[in-house]
XYZ file of C-alpha atoms in Angstrom:
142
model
C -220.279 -94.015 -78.342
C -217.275 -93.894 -76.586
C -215.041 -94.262 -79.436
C -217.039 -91.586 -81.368
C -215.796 -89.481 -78.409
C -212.018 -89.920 -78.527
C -212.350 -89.383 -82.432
C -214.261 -86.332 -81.874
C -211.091 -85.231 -79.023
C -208.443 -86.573 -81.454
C -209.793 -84.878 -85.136
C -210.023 -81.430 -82.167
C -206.247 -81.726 -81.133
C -205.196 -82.318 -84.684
C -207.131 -78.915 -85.834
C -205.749 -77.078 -82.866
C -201.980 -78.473 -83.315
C -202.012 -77.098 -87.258
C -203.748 -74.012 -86.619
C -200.746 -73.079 -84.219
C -198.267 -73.815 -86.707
C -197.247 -70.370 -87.939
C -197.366 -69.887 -91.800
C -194.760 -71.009 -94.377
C -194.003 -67.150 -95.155
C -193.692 -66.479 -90.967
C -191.595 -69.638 -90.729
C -189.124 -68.666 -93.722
C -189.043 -65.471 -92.297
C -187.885 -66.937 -88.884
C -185.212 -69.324 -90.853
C -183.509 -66.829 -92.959
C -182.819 -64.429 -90.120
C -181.710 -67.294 -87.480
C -178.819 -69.022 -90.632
C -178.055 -65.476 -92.191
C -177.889 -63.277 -89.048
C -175.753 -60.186 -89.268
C -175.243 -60.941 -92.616
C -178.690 -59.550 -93.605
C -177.539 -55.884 -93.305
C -175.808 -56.650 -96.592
C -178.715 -57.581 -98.578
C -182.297 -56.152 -99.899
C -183.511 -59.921 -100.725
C -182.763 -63.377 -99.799
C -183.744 -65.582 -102.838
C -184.587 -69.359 -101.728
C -184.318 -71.826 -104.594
C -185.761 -75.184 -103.994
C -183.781 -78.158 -105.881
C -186.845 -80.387 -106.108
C -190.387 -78.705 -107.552
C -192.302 -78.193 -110.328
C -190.049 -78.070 -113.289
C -191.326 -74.874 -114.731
C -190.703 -72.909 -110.961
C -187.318 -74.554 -110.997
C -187.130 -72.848 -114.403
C -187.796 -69.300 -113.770
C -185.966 -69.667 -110.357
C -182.945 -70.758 -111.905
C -183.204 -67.878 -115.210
C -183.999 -65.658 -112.588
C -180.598 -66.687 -110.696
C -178.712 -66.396 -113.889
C -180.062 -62.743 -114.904
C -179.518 -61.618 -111.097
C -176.708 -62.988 -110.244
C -174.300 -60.172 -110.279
C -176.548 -58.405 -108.172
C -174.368 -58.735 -104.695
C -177.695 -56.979 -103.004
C -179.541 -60.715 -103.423
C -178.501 -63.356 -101.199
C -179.092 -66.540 -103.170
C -179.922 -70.055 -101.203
C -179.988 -73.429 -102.974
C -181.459 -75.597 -101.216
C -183.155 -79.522 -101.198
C -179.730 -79.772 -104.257
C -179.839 -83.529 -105.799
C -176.594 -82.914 -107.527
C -173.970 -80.553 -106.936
C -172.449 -81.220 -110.376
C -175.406 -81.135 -112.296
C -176.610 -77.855 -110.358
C -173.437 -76.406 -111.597
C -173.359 -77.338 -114.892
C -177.046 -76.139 -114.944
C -176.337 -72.399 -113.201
C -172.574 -72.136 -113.675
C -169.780 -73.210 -111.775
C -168.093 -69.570 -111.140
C -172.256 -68.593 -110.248
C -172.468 -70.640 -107.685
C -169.291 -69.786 -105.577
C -170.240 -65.998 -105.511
C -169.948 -64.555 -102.437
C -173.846 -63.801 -102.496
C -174.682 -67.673 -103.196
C -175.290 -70.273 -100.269
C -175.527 -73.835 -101.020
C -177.643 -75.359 -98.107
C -176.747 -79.023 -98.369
C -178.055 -79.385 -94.915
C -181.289 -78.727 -96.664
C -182.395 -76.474 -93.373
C -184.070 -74.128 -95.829
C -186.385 -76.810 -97.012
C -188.785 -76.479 -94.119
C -190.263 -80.176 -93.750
C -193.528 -79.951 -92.768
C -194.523 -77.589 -95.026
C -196.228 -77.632 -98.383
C -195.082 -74.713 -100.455
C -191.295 -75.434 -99.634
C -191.308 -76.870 -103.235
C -191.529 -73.050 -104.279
C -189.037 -70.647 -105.034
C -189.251 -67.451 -102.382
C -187.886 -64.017 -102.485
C -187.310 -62.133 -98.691
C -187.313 -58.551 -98.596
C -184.713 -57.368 -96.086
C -185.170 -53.871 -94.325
C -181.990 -52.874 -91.355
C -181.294 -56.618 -91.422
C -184.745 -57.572 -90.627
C -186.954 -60.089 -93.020
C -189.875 -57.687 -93.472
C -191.994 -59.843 -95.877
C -191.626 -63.259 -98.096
C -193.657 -64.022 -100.991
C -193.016 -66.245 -103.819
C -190.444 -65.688 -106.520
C -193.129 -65.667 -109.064
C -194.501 -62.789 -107.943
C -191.074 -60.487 -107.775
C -189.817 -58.076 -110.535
C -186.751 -56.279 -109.049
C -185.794 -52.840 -110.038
């Protein structure tokens, strides 16, 4: 009986300890201000490609990259990278040293802990403030 009773108190803690953790969306939002600071005031949207996912999101993150990378009103992250050299043979060497592109090989982007950090995210940026994330998928820009 005794043991069903520290189960009980153990399976409670674990169910309160996750439902504090604030959502992957309010923790991106958190990260992207804290490593880009003032910086933000010079974009609309912070663009956070993962290095390691599902092929096909790695896919459309990267095409979407290519298409939008000229746009200097998109910050562009690569994170969780598993080769530099193949990354830029992949997205293009001159691509990735834009002034707009940040190559997190710290991986602090790639917020352990978290399930849907294997997703490509878009921020939307209003007076240097992360106003909403969502995933990539879901982004058409004008």
């Amino acid at each position: 009986m005794k043991n069903k009773i520290i189960i009980a108190i153990a399976c409670l803690l674990a169910f309160y300890t996750m439902g504090c953790k604030p959502d992957y969306f309010a923790a991106m939002a958190a990260k992207i201000e804290e490593q880009v600071g003032e910086a933000l005031n010079n974009y609309d949207n912070v663009v956070i490609v993962p290095g390691s996912s599902c092929s096909s999101c790695i896919s459309e993150a990267e095409t979407f990259f290519v298409k939008n990378i000229e746009n200097d009103r998109i910050k562009f992250v690569l994170t969780q990278i598993a080769s530099r050299k193949e990354m830029a043979i992949r997205l293009g060497k001159e691509n990735i040293g834009k002034e707009n592109v940040l190559i997190d090989e710290k991986k602090v982007f790639y917020l352990l802990g978290y399930h849907d950090k294997i997703y490509p995210v878009v921020a939307f940026v209003d007076n240097g403030k992360v106003v909403h994330v969502q995933l990539l998928s879901n982004f058409n820009p004008q």
